[in-house]
XYZ file of C-alpha atoms in Angstrom:
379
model
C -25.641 -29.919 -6.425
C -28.181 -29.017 -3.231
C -28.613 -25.496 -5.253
C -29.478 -27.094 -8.660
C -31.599 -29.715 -6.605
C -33.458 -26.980 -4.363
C -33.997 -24.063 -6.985
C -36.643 -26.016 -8.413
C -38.426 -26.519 -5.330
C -42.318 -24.694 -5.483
C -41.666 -23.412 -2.144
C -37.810 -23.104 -0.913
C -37.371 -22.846 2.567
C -34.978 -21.316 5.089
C -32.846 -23.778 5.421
C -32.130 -23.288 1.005
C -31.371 -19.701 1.336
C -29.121 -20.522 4.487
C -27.120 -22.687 1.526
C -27.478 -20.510 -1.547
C -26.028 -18.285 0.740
C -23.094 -20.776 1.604
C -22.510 -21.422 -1.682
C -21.757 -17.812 -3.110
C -19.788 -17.307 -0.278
C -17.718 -20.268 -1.102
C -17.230 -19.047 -4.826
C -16.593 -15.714 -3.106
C -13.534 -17.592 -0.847
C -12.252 -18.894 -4.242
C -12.184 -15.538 -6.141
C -15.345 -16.370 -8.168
C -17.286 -13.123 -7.599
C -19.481 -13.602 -10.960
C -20.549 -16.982 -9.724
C -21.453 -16.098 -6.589
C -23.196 -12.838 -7.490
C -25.439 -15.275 -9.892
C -25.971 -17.364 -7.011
C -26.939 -14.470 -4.978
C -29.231 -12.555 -7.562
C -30.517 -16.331 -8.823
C -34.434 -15.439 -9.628
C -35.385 -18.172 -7.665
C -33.644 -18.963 -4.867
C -30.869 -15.825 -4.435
C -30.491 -14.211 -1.321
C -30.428 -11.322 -2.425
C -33.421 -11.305 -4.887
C -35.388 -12.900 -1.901
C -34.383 -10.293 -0.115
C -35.069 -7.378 -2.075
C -38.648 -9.304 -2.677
C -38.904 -8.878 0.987
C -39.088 -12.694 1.571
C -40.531 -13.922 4.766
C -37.844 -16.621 4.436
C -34.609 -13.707 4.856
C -36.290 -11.783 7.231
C -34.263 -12.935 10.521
C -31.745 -10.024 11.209
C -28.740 -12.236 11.460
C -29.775 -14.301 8.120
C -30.268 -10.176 6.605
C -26.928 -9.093 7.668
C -24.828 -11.900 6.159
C -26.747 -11.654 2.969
C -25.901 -7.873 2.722
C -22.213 -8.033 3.514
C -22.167 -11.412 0.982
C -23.980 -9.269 -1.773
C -21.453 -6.300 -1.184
C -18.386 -8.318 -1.468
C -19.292 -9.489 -4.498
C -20.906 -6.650 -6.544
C -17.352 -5.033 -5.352
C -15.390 -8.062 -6.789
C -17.396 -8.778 -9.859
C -15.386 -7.378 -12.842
C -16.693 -4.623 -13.695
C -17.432 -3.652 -9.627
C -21.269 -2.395 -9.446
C -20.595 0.535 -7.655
C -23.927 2.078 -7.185
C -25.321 -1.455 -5.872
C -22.708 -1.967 -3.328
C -23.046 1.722 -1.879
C -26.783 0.871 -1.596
C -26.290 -1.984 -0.043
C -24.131 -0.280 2.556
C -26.878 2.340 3.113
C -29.827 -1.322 3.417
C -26.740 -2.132 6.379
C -27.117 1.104 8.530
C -31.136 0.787 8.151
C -30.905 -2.928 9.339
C -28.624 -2.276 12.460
C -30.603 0.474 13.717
C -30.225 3.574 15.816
C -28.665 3.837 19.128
C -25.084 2.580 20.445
C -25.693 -1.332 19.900
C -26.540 -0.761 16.596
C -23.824 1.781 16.132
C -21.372 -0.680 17.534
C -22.796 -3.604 15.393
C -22.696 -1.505 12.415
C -19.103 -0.266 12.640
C -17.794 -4.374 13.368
C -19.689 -4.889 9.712
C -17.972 -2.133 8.178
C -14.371 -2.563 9.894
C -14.798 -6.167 8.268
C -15.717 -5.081 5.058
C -13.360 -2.548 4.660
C -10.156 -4.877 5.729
C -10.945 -7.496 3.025
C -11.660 -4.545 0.284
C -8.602 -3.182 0.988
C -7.014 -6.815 0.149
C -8.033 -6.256 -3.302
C -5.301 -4.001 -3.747
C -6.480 -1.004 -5.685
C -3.169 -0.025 -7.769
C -3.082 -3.439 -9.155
C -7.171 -4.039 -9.256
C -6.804 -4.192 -13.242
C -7.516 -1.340 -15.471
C -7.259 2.447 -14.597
C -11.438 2.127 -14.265
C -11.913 -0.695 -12.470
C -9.428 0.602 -9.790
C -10.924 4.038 -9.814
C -14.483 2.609 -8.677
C -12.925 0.219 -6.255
C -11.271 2.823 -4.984
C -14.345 4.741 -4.821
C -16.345 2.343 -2.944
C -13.677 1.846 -0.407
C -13.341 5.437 0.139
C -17.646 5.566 0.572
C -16.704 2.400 3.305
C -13.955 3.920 5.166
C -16.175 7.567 5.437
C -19.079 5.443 6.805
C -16.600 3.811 9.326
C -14.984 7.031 10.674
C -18.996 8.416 11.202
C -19.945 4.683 13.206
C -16.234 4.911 14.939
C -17.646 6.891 17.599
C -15.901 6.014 20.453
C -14.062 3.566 19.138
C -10.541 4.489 19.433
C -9.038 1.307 19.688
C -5.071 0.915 18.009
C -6.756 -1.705 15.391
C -9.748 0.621 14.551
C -7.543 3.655 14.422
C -4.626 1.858 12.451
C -6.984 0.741 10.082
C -8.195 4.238 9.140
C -4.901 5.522 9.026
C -3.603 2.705 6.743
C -6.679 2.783 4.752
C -5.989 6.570 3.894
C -2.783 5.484 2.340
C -3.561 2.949 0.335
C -6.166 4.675 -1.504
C -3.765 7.650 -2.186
C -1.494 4.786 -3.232
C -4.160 3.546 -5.925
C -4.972 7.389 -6.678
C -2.759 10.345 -8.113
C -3.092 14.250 -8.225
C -5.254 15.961 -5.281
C -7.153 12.850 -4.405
C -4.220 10.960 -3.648
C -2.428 13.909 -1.778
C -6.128 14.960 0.436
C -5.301 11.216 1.384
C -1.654 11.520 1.887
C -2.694 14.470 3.857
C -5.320 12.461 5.820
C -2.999 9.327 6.870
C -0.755 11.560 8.104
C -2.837 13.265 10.325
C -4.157 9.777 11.472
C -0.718 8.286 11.678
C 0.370 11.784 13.859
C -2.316 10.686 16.228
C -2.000 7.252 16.718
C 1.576 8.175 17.657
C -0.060 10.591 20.382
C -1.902 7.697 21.777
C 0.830 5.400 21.327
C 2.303 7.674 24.885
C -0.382 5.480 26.937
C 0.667 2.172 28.756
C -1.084 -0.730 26.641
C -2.405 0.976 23.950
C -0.288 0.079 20.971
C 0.246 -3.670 20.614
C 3.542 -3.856 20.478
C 6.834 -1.335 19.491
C 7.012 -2.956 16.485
C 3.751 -1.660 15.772
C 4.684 1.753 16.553
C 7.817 1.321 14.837
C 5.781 1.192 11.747
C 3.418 4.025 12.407
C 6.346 6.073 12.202
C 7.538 4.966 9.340
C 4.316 5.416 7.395
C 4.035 8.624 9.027
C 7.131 9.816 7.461
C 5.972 7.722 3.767
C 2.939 10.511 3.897
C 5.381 13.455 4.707
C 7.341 11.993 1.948
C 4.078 12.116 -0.357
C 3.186 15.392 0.581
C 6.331 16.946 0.185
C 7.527 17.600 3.220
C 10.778 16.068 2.607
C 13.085 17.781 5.412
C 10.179 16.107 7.986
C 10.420 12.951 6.203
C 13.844 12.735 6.846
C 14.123 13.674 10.653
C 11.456 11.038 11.164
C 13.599 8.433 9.364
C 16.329 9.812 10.562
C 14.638 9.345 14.275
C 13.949 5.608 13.625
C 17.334 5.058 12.391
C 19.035 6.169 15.587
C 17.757 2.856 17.129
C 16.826 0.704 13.966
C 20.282 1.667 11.289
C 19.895 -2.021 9.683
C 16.629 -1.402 8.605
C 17.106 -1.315 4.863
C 13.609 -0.510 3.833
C 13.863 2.085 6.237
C 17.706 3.194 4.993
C 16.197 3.381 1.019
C 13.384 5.413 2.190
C 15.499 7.854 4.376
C 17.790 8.218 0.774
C 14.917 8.976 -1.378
C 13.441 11.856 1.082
C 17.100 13.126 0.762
C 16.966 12.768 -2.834
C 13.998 14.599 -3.308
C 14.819 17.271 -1.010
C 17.772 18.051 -3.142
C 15.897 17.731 -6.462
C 12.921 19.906 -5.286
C 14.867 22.909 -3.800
C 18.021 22.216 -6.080
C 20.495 21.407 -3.464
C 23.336 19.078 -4.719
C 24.484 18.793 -0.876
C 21.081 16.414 -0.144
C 21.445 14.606 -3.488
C 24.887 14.071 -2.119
C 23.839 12.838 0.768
C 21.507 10.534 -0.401
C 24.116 8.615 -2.480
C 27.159 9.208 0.058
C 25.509 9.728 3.640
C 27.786 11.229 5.986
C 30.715 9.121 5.931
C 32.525 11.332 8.618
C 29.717 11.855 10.790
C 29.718 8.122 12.826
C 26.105 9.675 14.787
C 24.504 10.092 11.225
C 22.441 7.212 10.775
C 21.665 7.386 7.173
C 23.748 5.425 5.062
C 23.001 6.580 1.327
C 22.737 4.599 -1.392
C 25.957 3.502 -2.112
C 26.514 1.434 1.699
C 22.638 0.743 1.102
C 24.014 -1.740 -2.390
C 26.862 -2.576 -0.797
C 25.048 -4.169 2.069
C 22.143 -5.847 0.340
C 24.831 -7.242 -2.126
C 27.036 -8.531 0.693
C 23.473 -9.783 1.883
C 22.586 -11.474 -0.781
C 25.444 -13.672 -1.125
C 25.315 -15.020 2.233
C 21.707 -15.649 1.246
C 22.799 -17.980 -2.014
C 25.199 -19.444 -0.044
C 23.162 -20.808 2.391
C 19.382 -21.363 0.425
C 20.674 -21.293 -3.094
C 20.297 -18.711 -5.754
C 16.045 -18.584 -6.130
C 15.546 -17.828 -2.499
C 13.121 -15.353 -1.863
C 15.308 -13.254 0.881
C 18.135 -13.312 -1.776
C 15.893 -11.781 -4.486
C 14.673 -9.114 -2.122
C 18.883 -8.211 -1.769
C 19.009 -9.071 -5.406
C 16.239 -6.110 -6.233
C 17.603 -3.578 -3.487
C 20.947 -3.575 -5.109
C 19.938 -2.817 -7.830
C 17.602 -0.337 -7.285
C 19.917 1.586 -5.062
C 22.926 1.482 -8.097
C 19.598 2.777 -10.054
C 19.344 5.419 -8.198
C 23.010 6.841 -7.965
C 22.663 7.381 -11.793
C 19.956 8.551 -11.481
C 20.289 11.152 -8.945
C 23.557 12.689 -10.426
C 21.472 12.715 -13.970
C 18.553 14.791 -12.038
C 21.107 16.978 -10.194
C 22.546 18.058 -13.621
C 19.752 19.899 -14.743
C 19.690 22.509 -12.500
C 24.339 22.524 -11.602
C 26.218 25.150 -13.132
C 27.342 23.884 -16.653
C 30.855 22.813 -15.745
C 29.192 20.822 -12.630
C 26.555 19.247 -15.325
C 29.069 17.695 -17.093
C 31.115 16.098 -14.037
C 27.438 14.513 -12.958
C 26.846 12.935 -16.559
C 29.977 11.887 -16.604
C 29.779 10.305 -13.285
C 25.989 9.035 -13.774
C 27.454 7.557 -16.868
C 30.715 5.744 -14.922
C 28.196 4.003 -12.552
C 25.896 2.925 -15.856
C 29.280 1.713 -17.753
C 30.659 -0.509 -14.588
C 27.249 -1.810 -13.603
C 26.605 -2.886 -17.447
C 30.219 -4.429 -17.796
C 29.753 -6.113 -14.243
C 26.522 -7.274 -14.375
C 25.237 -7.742 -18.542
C 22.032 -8.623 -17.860
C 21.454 -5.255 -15.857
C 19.595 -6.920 -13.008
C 17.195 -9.057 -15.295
C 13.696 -8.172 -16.359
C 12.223 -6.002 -13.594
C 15.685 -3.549 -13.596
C 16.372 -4.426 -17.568
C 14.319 -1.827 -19.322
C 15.154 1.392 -16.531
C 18.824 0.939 -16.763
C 19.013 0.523 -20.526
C 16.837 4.102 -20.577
C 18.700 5.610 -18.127
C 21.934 4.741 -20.420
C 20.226 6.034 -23.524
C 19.712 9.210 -21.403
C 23.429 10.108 -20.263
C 24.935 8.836 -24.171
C 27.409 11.495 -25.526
C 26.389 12.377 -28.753
């Protein structure tokens, strides 16, 4: 209501901008980006069009600053995401703060901001294939401009969030893109790790805990499977209940055996080593077991929508998944007798988990059982 009543005004003042300004970012807090970016571009009262007019009334630096990083956020919202504005925007941001370490320091606090809520927007699921390929793109612009303001800036958060921000946009990309980001979280993981060796850096060993683990996700990624597994295999030593950790370690194992045709790995990653007590892997058999076992002692006490029993409701059944799945890989490169005993096998587990459980796991599992089935049917 102050917007509609002040936009008429023959000569706004401050104190309107100030609360145009407040008002797109409140659309902004409520996932509105195309009514905030009309409040913001508004020909008589936006922000930004003031601003870009070269107002007197949005000259104060602080007043500049928050209209930029407004105006970014939502041109990088709005669906589809201006691109091209936002990364000029960013540019407008670097000739605002200035030369010389304070502005430097100011500058990379702007971007580290910017870049932790863009990443929020979660780029594989940012809508269609386009929209996610220019978010993606203007994230990867933000987190280039951050590692050149970093300077020396080496703190665990900074650091972390470079590393993590690597990942996730080789998450939302695929083919060399993705892996020159694998490639690059990796190194950045590998070296928070270093630092990780000195008293007080890392927050906590949790923390680290997860480095390495997302370490060995981007040797995963990149194909480096037997390095993939010794660092899961390293975590396990100390952590062996970790399931997220215990499905990861099987799926390195998996594709280990798929990509150099070893049926002892793909063995491993369904069986483990059940004679070797000091092996901390379990495979993916123990993993359903567990998460089953889990999950009933989760409906027992919460009742049969809790959230920690569907988490052991969807491990279990990925894991059986993958069983079948494996043994179905593994036959196409086994000798011919060997291909038959793992269809025949892949199509036991596929039999007793359809008689068991008719529903296959419900909608999310549904659909990649029933083609998995279809696959392995005798003729």
């Amino acid at each position: 209501e102050g917007f509609q009543a002040t936009r008429g005004q023959e000569k706004p003042s401050t104190a309107a901008v100030v609360g145009a300004l407040s008002l797109a970012q409140a659309w902004l807090a409520e996932d509105r980006a195309a009514e905030a970016l009309a409040v913001l571009e508004d020909p008589r009262l936006g922000p930004l069009t003031l601003w870009q007019k070269k107002s007197a009334l949005t000259q104060q630096d602080g007043l500049v600053l928050e209209i930029l990083k407004t105006a970014f956020r939502a041109l990088v919202a709005v669906d589809p995401p201006q691109q091209k504005k936002a990364q000029q925007l960013l540019q407008a941001l670097e000739d605002q703060c200035g030369q010389g370490k304070p502005g430097r320091d100011k500058l990379f606090a702007i971007y580290f901001s910017l870049g932790v809520g863009l990443q929020r927007q979660q780029l594989a699921a940012a809508g269609p294939a386009d929209r996610a390929d220019q978010v993606a793109a203007v994230l990867e612009d933000l987190l280039q401009r951050v590692r050149a303001q970093a300077g020396g800036d080496t703190s665990w958060q900074s650091q972390h969030w470079i590393a993590h921000t690597h990942l996730q946009l080789a998450h939302g990309l695929s083919g060399p893109a993705a892996q020159e980001h694998y490639r690059q979280a990796a190194q950045s993981y590998r070296a928070l790790l270093d630092q990780a060796q000195q008293p007080g850096f890392a927050p906590s060993p949790t923390a680290v805990l997860a480095v390495k683990k997302r370490w060995g996700d981007c040797l995963l990624a990149t194909e480096n499977f037997q390095q993939a597994v010794e660092q899961y295999v390293e975590i396990l030593r100390n952590k062996p209940q970790l399931l997220e950790l215990q499905q990861a370690a099987a799926q390195a194992l998996q594709a280990w055996g798929l990509s150099e045709r070893r049926l002892d790995k793909i063995d491993e990653a369904i069986h483990g080593r059940p004679h070797d007590p000091k092996h901390p892997v379990w495979g993916w058999l123990r993993i359903a077991k567990l998460a089953d076992n889990a999950k009933r002692r989760e409906v027992r006490k919460f009742g049969q929508g809790s959230p920690q029993a569907e988490k052991y409701h969807d491990i279990f059944f990925a894991a059986r998944l993958q069983i079948a799945a494996a043994r179905v890989a593994a036959a196409q490169f086994v000798s011919v007798p060997q291909r038959a005993q793992q269809l025949r096998q892949a199509r036991q587990q596929l039999n007793i988990m359809h008689r068991l459980y008719p529903d296959l796991g419900g909608p999310r599992w549904q659909d990649k059982y029933l083609e998995l089935i279809e696959k392995v049917a005798e003729p």
